[in-house]
Amino acid sequence: MEYGLHCLLGLVDAGEQPRSARDLAAFQGISPSFVAKIFPRLEKAGIVEAAEGVRGGYRLARAPETISVLELVDAIEGPKPLFECQEIRSRCALFDDGAPGWATRGVCSIHAVMLKAEKAMRDALASESLADIAGRLQQKAPPAFGMDTRTWFDRRIARRRSGSPAQGKDGTG
């Protein structure tokens, strides 16, 4: 999930210019195969859209202000619960002939706490957007970082168009 969020930050300032999954992975120093697996999920969720061809890649399908972190987590990881209750309360050694009704009535007390925690986490993730994260990064990074990022991606795109060999980590050939 973390890698996907970092890659999506690489699309915030891209505008209409798509960025390839391979370039996004190289920029973050992560596996291109991992990025190639998560971007179709993001596309299916309507978060990114794909563009084909030499200038192809991905761009945000919507404004980053409209994309919640919860939506990103669910798209990448799937909407799975944090905790899955195994109902071990009915297996107590004292219940040889089966658990009494009081022991298994209602939601397990541990599960109830976990459900409450999960709801709080999901609410917190829903209250944050991709733009919020990008804004925090922009406040933290020096002003030149944004320009350096755009230049790095532009060089990669230009070299792909010209058919030059793969670039080094800094985007140069």
Coordinates of C-alpha atoms in Angstrom, one line a residue:
M1 CA 0.0 0.0 0.0
E2 CA 2.8 2.4 0.9
Y3 CA 4.5 2.0 -2.4
G4 CA 1.2 2.6 -4.3
L5 CA 0.6 5.8 -2.3
H6 CA 4.1 7.1 -3.1
C7 CA 3.6 6.3 -6.8
L8 CA 0.3 8.2 -6.8
L9 CA 2.1 11.2 -5.4
G10 CA 4.2 11.1 -8.6
L11 CA 1.0 11.6 -10.6
V12 CA -0.3 14.6 -8.7
D13 CA 1.9 17.2 -10.5
A14 CA 1.8 15.3 -13.9
G15 CA -1.3 17.0 -15.2
E16 CA -2.5 15.4 -18.4
Q17 CA 1.0 14.0 -19.1
P18 CA 0.9 10.2 -18.3
R19 CA 3.8 8.7 -16.4
S20 CA 4.7 5.1 -16.9
A21 CA 4.4 2.5 -14.2
R22 CA 8.1 1.7 -14.9
D23 CA 9.2 5.3 -14.4
L24 CA 7.1 5.7 -11.2
A25 CA 8.7 2.6 -9.8
A26 CA 12.2 3.7 -10.8
F27 CA 11.6 7.1 -9.2
Q28 CA 10.6 5.5 -5.9
G29 CA 13.3 2.8 -6.1
I30 CA 10.7 -0.1 -6.0
S31 CA 9.9 -3.1 -8.1
P32 CA 8.3 -2.3 -11.5
S33 CA 6.4 -5.6 -11.3
F34 CA 4.8 -4.6 -8.0
V35 CA 3.7 -1.3 -9.5
A36 CA 2.5 -3.1 -12.6
K37 CA 0.2 -5.2 -10.4
I38 CA -1.4 -2.3 -8.4
F39 CA -2.1 0.2 -11.1
P40 CA -4.7 -2.0 -12.8
R41 CA -6.5 -2.1 -9.4
L42 CA -6.3 1.7 -9.2
E43 CA -7.6 2.0 -12.7
K44 CA -10.5 -0.4 -12.0
A45 CA -11.4 1.8 -9.0
G46 CA -11.5 4.9 -11.2
I47 CA -8.5 6.5 -9.5
V48 CA -6.1 6.5 -12.5
E49 CA -6.6 6.1 -16.2
A50 CA -4.3 4.5 -18.6
A51 CA -2.9 6.0 -21.8
E52 CA -1.4 3.8 -24.5
G53 CA 1.6 4.2 -26.7
V54 CA 5.1 5.7 -26.4
R55 CA 3.7 8.6 -24.4
G56 CA 1.6 6.1 -22.4
G57 CA 1.3 5.4 -18.8
Y58 CA -1.0 6.6 -16.1
R59 CA -2.5 9.8 -14.9
L60 CA -5.0 10.6 -12.2
A61 CA -8.6 10.1 -13.3
R62 CA -9.9 12.7 -10.9
A63 CA -8.6 15.7 -9.0
P64 CA -6.4 14.6 -6.0
E65 CA -8.7 16.5 -3.7
T66 CA -11.5 14.0 -4.5
I67 CA -9.4 10.9 -3.9
S68 CA -9.6 9.8 -0.3
V69 CA -6.8 7.8 1.3
L70 CA -9.4 5.2 2.3
E71 CA -10.4 4.8 -1.3
L72 CA -6.7 4.2 -2.2
V73 CA -6.2 1.7 0.5
D74 CA -9.3 -0.2 -0.5
A75 CA -8.3 -0.2 -4.1
I76 CA -4.8 -1.5 -3.4
E77 CA -5.4 -3.8 -0.5
G78 CA -9.1 -4.6 -1.0
P79 CA -11.7 -3.8 1.7
K80 CA -10.6 -6.5 4.1
P81 CA -11.0 -6.2 7.9
L82 CA -8.0 -5.6 10.2
F83 CA -9.1 -8.4 12.5
E84 CA -10.9 -11.6 11.9
C85 CA -12.5 -13.1 15.0
Q86 CA -11.8 -16.8 15.2
E87 CA -14.6 -17.3 17.8
I88 CA -12.3 -19.1 20.2
R89 CA -14.5 -18.1 23.1
S90 CA -16.5 -21.2 22.5
R91 CA -13.4 -23.5 22.9
C92 CA -12.7 -22.8 26.5
A93 CA -11.5 -25.9 28.4
L94 CA -14.2 -25.5 31.0
F95 CA -16.9 -26.0 28.3
D96 CA -16.6 -29.8 27.8
D97 CA -20.2 -30.3 26.6
G98 CA -20.4 -27.1 24.5
A99 CA -20.2 -23.5 25.3
P100 CA -23.1 -22.0 27.3
G101 CA -25.2 -19.3 25.7
W102 CA -23.8 -16.5 27.8
A103 CA -20.3 -17.3 26.5
T104 CA -21.1 -16.9 22.8
R105 CA -24.0 -14.4 23.0
G106 CA -23.5 -11.2 20.9
V107 CA -20.3 -10.0 19.4
C108 CA -17.1 -11.2 21.0
S109 CA -15.8 -8.5 23.4
I110 CA -12.4 -8.5 21.7
H111 CA -13.9 -8.3 18.3
A112 CA -16.1 -5.4 19.4
V113 CA -13.0 -3.4 20.4
M114 CA -11.3 -4.3 17.1
L115 CA -14.4 -3.2 15.1
K116 CA -14.4 0.1 17.0
A117 CA -10.7 0.6 16.2
E118 CA -11.2 -0.3 12.6
K119 CA -14.0 2.2 12.2
A120 CA -11.9 5.0 13.7
M121 CA -9.1 4.1 11.3
R122 CA -11.3 4.0 8.3
D123 CA -12.9 7.3 9.3
A124 CA -9.5 8.9 9.6
L125 CA -8.4 7.6 6.2
A126 CA -11.6 8.8 4.6
S127 CA -11.0 12.3 6.0
E128 CA -7.6 12.6 4.2
S129 CA -7.1 13.0 0.5
L130 CA -4.3 12.4 -1.9
A131 CA -4.0 16.2 -2.2
D132 CA -3.6 16.5 1.6
I133 CA -0.6 14.2 1.5
A134 CA 0.8 16.0 -1.6
G135 CA 0.4 19.3 0.3
R136 CA 2.3 18.1 3.3
L137 CA 5.1 16.9 1.0
Q138 CA 5.2 20.2 -0.8
Q139 CA 5.5 22.1 2.5
K140 CA 8.3 19.8 3.6
A141 CA 10.4 19.7 0.4
P142 CA 12.5 22.5 -0.9
P143 CA 10.9 24.5 -3.8
A144 CA 13.3 22.9 -6.4
F145 CA 12.1 19.4 -5.6
G146 CA 8.9 19.7 -7.7
M147 CA 10.8 21.1 -10.7
D148 CA 13.5 18.4 -10.3
T149 CA 10.8 15.8 -10.2
R150 CA 9.1 17.1 -13.4
T151 CA 12.5 17.3 -15.2
W152 CA 13.3 13.7 -14.2
F153 CA 10.1 12.4 -15.6
D154 CA 10.3 14.6 -18.7
R155 CA 13.8 13.2 -19.5
R156 CA 12.6 9.6 -19.2
I157 CA 9.7 10.3 -21.5
A158 CA 11.9 12.1 -24.0
R159 CA 14.4 9.2 -24.1
R160 CA 11.6 6.6 -24.5
R161 CA 10.3 8.6 -27.5
S162 CA 13.8 8.7 -29.1
G163 CA 14.4 5.0 -28.4
S164 CA 17.5 5.7 -26.2
P165 CA 18.6 2.9 -23.8
A166 CA 17.3 2.7 -20.2
Q167 CA 18.3 5.5 -17.9
G168 CA 20.2 5.5 -14.7
K169 CA 18.6 6.2 -11.3
D170 CA 18.9 9.9 -11.8
G171 CA 17.0 9.8 -15.1
T172 CA 20.1 10.2 -17.3
G173 CA 21.3 7.7 -19.8

